CSV table of N, CA, C and O in Angstrom, one decimal:
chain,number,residue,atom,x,y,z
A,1,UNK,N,0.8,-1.2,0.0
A,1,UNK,CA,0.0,0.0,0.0
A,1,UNK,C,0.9,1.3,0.0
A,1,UNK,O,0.5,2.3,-0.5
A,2,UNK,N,2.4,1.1,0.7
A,2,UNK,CA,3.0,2.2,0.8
A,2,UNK,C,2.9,2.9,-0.5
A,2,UNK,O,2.5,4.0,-0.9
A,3,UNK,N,3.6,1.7,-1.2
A,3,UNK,CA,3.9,2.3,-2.5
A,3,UNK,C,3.2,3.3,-3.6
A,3,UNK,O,3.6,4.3,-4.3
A,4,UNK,N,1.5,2.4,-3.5
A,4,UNK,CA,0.5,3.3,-3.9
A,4,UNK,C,0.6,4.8,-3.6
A,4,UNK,O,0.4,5.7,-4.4
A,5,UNK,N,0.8,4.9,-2.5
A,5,UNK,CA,0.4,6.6,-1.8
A,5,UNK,C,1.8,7.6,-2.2
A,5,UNK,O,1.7,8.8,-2.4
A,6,UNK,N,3.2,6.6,-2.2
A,6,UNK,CA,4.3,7.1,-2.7
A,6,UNK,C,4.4,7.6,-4.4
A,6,UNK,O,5.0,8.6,-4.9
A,7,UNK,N,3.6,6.3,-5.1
A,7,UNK,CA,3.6,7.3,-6.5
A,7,UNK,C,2.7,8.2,-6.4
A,7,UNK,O,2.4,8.0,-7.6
A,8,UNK,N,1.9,9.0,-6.1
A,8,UNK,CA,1.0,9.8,-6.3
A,8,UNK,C,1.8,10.9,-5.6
A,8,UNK,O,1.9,11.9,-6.2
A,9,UNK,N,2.5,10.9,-4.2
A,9,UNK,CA,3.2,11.8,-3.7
A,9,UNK,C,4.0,12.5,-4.1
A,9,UNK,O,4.3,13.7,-3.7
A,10,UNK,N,4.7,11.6,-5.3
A,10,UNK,CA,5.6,11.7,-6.1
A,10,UNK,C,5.0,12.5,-7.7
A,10,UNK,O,5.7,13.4,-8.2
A,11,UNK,N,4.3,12.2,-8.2
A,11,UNK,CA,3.5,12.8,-9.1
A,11,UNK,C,3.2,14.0,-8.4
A,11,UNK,O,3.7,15.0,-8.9
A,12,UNK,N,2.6,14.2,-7.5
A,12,UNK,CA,2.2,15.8,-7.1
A,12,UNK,C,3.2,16.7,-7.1
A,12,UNK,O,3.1,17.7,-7.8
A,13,UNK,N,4.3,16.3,-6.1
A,13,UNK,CA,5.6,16.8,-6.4
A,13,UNK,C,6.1,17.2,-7.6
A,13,UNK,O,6.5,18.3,-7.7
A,14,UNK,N,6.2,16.3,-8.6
A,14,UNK,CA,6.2,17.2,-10.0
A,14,UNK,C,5.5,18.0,-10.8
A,14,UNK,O,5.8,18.9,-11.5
A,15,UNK,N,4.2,17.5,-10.3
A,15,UNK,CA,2.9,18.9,-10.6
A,15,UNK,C,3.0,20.3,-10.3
A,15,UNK,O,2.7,21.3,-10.9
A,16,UNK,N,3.5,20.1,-8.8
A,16,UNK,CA,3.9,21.5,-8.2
A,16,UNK,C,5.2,22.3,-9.2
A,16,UNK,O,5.2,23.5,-9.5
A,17,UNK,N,6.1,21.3,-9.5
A,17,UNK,CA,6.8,22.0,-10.4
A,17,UNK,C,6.5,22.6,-11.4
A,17,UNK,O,7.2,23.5,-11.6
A,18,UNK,N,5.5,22.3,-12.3
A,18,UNK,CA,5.2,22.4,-13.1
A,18,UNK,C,3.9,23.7,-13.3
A,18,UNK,O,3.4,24.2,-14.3
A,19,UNK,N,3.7,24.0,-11.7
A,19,UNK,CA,2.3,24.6,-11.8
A,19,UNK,C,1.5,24.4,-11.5
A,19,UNK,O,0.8,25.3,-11.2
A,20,UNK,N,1.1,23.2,-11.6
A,20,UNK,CA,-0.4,22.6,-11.5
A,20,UNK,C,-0.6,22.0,-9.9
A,20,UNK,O,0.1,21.7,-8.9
A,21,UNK,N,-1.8,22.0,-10.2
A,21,UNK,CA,-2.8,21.7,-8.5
A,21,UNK,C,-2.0,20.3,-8.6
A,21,UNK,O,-1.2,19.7,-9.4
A,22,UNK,N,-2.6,20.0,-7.4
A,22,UNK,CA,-1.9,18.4,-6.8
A,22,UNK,C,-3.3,17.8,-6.9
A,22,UNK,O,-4.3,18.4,-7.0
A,23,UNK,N,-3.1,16.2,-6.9
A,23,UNK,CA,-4.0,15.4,-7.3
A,23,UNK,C,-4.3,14.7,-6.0
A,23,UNK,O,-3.5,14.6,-5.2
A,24,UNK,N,-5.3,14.4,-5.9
A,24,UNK,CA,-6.0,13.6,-4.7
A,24,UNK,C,-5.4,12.3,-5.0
A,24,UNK,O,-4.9,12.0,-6.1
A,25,UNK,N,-5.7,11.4,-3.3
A,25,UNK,CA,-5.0,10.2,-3.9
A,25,UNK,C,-6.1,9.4,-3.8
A,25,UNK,O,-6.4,9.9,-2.7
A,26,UNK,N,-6.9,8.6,-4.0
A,26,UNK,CA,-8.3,7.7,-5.2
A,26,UNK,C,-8.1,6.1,-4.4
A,26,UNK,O,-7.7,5.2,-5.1
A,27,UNK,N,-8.2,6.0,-3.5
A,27,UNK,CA,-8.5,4.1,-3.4
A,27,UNK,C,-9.1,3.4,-4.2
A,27,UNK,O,-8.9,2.1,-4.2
A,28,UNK,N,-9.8,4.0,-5.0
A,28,UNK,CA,-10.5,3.4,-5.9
A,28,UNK,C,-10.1,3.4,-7.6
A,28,UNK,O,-10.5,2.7,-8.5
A,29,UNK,N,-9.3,4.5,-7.5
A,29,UNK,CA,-8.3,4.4,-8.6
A,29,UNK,C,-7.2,3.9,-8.3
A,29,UNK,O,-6.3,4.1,-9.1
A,30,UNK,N,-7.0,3.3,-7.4
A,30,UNK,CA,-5.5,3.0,-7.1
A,30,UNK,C,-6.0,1.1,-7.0
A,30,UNK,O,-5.2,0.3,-7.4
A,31,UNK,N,-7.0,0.8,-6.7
A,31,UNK,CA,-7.6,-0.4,-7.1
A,31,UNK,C,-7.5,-1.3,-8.6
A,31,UNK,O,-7.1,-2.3,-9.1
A,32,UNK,N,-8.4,0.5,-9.1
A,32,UNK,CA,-8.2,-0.2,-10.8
A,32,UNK,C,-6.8,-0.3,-11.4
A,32,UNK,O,-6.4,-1.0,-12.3
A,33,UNK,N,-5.8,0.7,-10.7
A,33,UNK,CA,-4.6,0.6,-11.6
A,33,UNK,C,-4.2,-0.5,-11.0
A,33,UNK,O,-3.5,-0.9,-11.9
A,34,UNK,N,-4.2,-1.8,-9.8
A,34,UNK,CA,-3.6,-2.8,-9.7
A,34,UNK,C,-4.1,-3.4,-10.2
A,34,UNK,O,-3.4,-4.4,-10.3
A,35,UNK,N,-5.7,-3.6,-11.0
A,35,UNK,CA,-6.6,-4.7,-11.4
A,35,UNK,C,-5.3,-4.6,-12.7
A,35,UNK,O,-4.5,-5.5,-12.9
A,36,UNK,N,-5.5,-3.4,-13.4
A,36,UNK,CA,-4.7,-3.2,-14.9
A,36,UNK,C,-3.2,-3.8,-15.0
A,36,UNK,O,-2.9,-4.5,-16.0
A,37,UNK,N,-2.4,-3.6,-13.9
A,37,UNK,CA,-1.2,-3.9,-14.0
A,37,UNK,C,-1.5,-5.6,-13.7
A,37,UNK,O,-1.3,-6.1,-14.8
A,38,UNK,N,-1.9,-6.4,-12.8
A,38,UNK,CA,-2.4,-7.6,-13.0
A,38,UNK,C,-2.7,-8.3,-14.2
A,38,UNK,O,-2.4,-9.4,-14.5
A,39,UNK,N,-3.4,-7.5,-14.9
A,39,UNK,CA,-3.9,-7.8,-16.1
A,39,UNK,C,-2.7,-8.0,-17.4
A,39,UNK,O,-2.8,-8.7,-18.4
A,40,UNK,N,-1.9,-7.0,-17.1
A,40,UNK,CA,-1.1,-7.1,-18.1
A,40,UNK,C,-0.1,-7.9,-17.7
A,40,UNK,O,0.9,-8.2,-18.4
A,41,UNK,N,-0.2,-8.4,-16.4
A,41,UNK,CA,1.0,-9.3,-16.2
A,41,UNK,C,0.1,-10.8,-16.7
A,41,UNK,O,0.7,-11.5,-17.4
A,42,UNK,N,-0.9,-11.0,-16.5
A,42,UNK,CA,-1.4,-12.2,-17.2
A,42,UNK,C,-1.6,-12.5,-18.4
A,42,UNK,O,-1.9,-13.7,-18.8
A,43,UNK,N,-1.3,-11.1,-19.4
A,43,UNK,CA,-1.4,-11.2,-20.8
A,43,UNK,C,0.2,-11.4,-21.4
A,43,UNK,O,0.6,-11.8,-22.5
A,44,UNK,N,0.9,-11.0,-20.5
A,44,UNK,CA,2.6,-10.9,-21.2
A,44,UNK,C,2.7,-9.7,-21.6
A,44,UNK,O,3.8,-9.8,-22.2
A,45,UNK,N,2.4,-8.5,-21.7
A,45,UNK,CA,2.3,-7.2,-22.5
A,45,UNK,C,1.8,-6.1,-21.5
A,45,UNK,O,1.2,-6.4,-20.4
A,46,UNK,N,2.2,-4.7,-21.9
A,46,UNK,CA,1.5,-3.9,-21.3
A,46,UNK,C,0.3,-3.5,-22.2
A,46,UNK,O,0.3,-3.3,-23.4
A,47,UNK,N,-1.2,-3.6,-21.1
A,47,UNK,CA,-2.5,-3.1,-22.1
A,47,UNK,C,-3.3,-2.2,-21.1
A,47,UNK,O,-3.8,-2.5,-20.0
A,48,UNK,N,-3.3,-1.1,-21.8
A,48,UNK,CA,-4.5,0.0,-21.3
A,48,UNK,C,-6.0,-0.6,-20.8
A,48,UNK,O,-6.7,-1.4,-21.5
A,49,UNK,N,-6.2,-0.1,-19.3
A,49,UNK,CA,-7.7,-0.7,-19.3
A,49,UNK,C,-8.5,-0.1,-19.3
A,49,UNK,O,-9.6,-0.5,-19.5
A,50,UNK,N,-8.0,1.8,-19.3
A,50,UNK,CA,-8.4,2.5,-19.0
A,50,UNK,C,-7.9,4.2,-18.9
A,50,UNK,O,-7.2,4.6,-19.8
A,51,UNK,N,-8.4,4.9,-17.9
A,51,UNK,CA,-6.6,6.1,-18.2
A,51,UNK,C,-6.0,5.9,-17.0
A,51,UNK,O,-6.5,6.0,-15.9
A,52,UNK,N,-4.7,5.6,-17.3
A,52,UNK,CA,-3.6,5.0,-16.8
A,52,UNK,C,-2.4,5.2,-17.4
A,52,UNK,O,-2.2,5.4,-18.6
A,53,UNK,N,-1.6,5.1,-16.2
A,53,UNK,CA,-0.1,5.0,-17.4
A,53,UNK,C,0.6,3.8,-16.8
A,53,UNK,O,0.9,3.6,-15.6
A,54,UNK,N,0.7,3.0,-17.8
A,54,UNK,CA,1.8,1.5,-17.3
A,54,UNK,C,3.0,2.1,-17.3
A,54,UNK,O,3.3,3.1,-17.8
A,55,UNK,N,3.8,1.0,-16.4
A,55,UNK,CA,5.4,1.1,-16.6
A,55,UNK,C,5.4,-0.7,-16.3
A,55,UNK,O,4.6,-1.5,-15.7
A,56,UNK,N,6.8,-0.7,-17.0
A,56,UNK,CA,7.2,-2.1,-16.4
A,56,UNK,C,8.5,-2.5,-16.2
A,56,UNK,O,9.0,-2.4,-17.3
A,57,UNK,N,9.6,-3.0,-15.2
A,57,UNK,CA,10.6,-2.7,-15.2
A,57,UNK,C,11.2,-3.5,-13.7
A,57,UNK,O,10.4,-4.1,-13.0
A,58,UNK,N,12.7,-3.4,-13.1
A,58,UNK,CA,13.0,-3.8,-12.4
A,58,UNK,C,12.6,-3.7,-11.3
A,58,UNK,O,12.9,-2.5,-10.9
A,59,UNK,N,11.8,-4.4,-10.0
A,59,UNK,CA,10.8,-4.5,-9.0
A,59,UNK,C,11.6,-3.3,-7.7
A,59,UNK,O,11.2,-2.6,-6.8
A,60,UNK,N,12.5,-3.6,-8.1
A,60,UNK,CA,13.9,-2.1,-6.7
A,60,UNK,C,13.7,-0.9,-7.2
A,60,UNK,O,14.2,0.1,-6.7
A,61,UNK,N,12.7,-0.7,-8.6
A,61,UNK,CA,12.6,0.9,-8.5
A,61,UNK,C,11.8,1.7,-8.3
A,61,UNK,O,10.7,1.5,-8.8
A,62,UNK,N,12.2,2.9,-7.5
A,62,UNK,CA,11.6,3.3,-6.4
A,62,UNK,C,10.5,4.6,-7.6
A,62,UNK,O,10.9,5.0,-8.7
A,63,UNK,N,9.1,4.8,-6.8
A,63,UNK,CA,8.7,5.7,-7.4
A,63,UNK,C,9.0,7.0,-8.6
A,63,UNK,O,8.8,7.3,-9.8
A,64,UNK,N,9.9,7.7,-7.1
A,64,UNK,CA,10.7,8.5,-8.5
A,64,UNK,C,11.5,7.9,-10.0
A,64,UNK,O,11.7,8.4,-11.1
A,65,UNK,N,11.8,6.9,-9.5
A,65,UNK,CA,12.2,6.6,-10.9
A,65,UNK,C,11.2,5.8,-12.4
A,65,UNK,O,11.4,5.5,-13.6
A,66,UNK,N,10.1,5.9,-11.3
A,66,UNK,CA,9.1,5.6,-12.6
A,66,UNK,C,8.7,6.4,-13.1
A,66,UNK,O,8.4,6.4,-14.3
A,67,UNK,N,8.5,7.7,-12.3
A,67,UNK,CA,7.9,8.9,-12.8
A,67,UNK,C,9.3,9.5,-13.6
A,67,UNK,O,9.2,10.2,-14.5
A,68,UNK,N,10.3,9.2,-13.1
A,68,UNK,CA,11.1,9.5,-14.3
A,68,UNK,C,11.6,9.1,-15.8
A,68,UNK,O,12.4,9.7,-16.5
A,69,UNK,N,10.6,7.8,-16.1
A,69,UNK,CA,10.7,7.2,-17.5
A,69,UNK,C,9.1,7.7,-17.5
A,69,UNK,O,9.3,8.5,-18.5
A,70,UNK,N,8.0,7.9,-17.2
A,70,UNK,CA,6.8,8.2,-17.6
A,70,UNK,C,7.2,10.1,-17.9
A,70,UNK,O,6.7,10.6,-18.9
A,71,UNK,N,7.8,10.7,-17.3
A,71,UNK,CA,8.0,12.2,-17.7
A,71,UNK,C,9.0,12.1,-18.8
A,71,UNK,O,9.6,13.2,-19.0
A,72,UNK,N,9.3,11.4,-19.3
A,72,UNK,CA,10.6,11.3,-20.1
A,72,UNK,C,9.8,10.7,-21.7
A,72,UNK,O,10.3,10.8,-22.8
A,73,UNK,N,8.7,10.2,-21.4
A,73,UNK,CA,7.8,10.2,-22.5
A,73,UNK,C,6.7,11.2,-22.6
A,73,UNK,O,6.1,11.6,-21.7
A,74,UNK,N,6.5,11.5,-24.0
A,74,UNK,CA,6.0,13.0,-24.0
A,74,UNK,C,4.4,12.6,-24.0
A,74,UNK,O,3.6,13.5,-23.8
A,75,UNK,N,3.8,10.9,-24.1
A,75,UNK,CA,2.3,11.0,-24.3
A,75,UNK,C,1.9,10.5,-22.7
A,75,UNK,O,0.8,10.2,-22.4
A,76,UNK,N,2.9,10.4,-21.6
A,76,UNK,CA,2.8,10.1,-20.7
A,76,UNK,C,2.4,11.4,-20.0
A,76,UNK,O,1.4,12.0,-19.6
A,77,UNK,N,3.9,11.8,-19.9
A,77,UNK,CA,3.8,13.2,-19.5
A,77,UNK,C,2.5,13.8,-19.7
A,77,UNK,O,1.6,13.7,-18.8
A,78,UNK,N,2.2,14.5,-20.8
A,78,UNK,CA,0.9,14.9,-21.2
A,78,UNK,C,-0.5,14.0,-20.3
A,78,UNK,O,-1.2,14.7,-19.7
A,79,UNK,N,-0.6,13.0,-20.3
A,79,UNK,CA,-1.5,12.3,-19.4
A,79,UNK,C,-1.5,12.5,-17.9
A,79,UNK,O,-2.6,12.5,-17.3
A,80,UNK,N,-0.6,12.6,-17.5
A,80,UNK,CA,0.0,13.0,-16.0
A,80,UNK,C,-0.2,14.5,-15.6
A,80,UNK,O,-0.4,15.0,-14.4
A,81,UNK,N,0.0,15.2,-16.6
A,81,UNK,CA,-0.1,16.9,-16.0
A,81,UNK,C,-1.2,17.5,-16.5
A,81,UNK,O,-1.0,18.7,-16.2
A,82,UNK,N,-2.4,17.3,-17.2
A,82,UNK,CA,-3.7,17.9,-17.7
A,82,UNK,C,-3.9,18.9,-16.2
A,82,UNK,O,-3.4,18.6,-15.1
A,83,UNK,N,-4.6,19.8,-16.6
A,83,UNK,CA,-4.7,21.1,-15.8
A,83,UNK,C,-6.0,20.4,-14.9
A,83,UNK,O,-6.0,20.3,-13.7
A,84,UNK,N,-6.9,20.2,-15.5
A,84,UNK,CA,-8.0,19.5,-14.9
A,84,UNK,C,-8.3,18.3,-13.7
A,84,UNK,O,-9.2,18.2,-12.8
A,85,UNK,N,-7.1,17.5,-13.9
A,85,UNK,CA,-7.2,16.2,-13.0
A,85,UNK,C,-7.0,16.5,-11.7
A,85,UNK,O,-6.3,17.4,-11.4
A,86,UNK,N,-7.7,15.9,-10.8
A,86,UNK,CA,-8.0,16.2,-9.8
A,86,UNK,C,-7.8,14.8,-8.7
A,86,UNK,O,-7.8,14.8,-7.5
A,87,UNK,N,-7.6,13.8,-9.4
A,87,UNK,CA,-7.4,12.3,-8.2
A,87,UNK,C,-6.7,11.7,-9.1
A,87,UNK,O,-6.5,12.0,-10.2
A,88,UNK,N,-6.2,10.4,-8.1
A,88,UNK,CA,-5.0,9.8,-8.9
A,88,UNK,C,-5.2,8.4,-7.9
A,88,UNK,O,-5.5,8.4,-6.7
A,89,UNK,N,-5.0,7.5,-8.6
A,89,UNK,CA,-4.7,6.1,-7.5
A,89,UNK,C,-3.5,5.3,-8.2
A,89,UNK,O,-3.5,4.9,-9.3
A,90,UNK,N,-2.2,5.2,-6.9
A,90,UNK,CA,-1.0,3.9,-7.9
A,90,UNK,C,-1.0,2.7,-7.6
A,90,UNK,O,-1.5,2.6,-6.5
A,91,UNK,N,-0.6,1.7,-8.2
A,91,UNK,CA,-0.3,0.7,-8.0
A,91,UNK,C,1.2,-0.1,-8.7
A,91,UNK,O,1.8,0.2,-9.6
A,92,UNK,N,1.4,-1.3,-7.5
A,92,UNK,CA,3.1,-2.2,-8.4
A,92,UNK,C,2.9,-3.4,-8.1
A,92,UNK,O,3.2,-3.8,-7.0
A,93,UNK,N,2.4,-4.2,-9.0
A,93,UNK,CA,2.3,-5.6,-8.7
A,93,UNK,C,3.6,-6.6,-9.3
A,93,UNK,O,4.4,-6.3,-10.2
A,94,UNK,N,3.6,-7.7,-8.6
A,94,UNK,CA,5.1,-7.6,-8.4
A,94,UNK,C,5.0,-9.4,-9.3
A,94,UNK,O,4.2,-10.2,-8.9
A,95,UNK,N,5.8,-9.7,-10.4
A,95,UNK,CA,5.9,-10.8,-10.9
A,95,UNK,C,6.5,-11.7,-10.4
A,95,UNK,O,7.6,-11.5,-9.9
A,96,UNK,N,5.9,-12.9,-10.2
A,96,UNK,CA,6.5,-14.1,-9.4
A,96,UNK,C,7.3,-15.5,-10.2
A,96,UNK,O,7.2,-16.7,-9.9
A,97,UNK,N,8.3,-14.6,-11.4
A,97,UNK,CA,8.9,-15.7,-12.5
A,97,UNK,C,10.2,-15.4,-11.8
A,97,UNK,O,11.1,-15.3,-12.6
A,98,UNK,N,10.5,-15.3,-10.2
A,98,UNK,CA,12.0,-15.2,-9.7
A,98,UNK,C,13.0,-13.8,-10.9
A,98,UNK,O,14.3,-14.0,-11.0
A,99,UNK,N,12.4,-13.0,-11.4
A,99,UNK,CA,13.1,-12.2,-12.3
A,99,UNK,C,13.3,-11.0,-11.7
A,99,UNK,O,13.9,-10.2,-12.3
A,100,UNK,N,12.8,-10.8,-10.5
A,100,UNK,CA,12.3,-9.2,-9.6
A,100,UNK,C,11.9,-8.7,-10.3
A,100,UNK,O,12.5,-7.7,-9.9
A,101,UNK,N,11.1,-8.2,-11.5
A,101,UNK,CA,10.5,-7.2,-12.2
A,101,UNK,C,9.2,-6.8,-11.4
A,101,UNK,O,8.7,-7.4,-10.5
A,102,UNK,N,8.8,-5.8,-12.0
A,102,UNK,CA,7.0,-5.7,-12.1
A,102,UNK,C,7.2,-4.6,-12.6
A,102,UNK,O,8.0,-3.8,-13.0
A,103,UNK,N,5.4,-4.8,-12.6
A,103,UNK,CA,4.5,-3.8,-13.5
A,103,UNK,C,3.8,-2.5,-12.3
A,103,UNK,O,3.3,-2.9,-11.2
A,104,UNK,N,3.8,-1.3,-12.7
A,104,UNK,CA,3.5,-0.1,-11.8
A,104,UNK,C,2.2,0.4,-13.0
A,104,UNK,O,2.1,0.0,-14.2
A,105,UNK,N,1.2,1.3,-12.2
A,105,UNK,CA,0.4,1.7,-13.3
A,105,UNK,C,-0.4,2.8,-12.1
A,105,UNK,O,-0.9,2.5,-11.0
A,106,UNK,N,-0.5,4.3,-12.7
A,106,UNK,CA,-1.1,5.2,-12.2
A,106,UNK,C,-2.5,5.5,-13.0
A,106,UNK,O,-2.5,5.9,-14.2
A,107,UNK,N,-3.7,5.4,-12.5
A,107,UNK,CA,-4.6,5.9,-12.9
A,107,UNK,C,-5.0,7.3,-12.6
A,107,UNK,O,-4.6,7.8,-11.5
A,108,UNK,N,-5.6,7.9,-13.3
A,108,UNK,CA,-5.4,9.5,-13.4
A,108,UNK,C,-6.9,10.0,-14.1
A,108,UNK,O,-7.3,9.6,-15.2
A,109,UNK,N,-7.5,10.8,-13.5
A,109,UNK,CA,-8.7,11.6,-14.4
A,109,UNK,C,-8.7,12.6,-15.1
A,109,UNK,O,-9.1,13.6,-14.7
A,110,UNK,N,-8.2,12.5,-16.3
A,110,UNK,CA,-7.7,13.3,-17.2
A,110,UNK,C,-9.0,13.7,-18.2
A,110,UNK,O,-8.9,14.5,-19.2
């Protein structure tokens, strides 16, 4: 659950830089982004369920550094900072093929 509350903490923190209001944190979006990241771990692939941003990647990295490959993409980025959004829920479900990876996924009301 930490983690949930740390990407969104971490997202706001860049919003502030950016100007923009800070985003509420959503249990209920933070639900659907773990149903999504689940999801794409059962498909093999990253797939949209919804508005969200997947990441997928080594399971040791820490929030900031996912928001640093999602701001480092310009259709992410753009999805993450709309002037409008107002809540946010994260999630990191963690793959059990002994590889430490997983999948992270922020849902966002854009």
């Amino acid at each position: 659950m930490k983690l949930r509350r740390e990407l969104v903490d971490e997202l706001n923190r860049r919003r502030a830089a950016e100007g923009l209001n800070p985003v509420q944190f959503d249990q209920s979006m933070s639900n659907n982004a773990a149903d999504c990241a689940e999801q794409s771990l059962r498909q093999g692939q990253l797939e949209h369920c919804g508005y969200e941003v997947l990441w997928s990647g080594p399971a040791n990295w820490t929030a900031a550094q996912m928001l640093d490959a999602w701001w480092a993409s310009p259709g992410h980025y753009r999805a993450l900072t709309w002037e409008t959004s107002t809540r946010a829920g994260g999630a990191m479900v963690y793959w059990t093929d002994g590889r430490g990876n997983a999948t992270a996924a922020i849902e966002i009301d854009y």
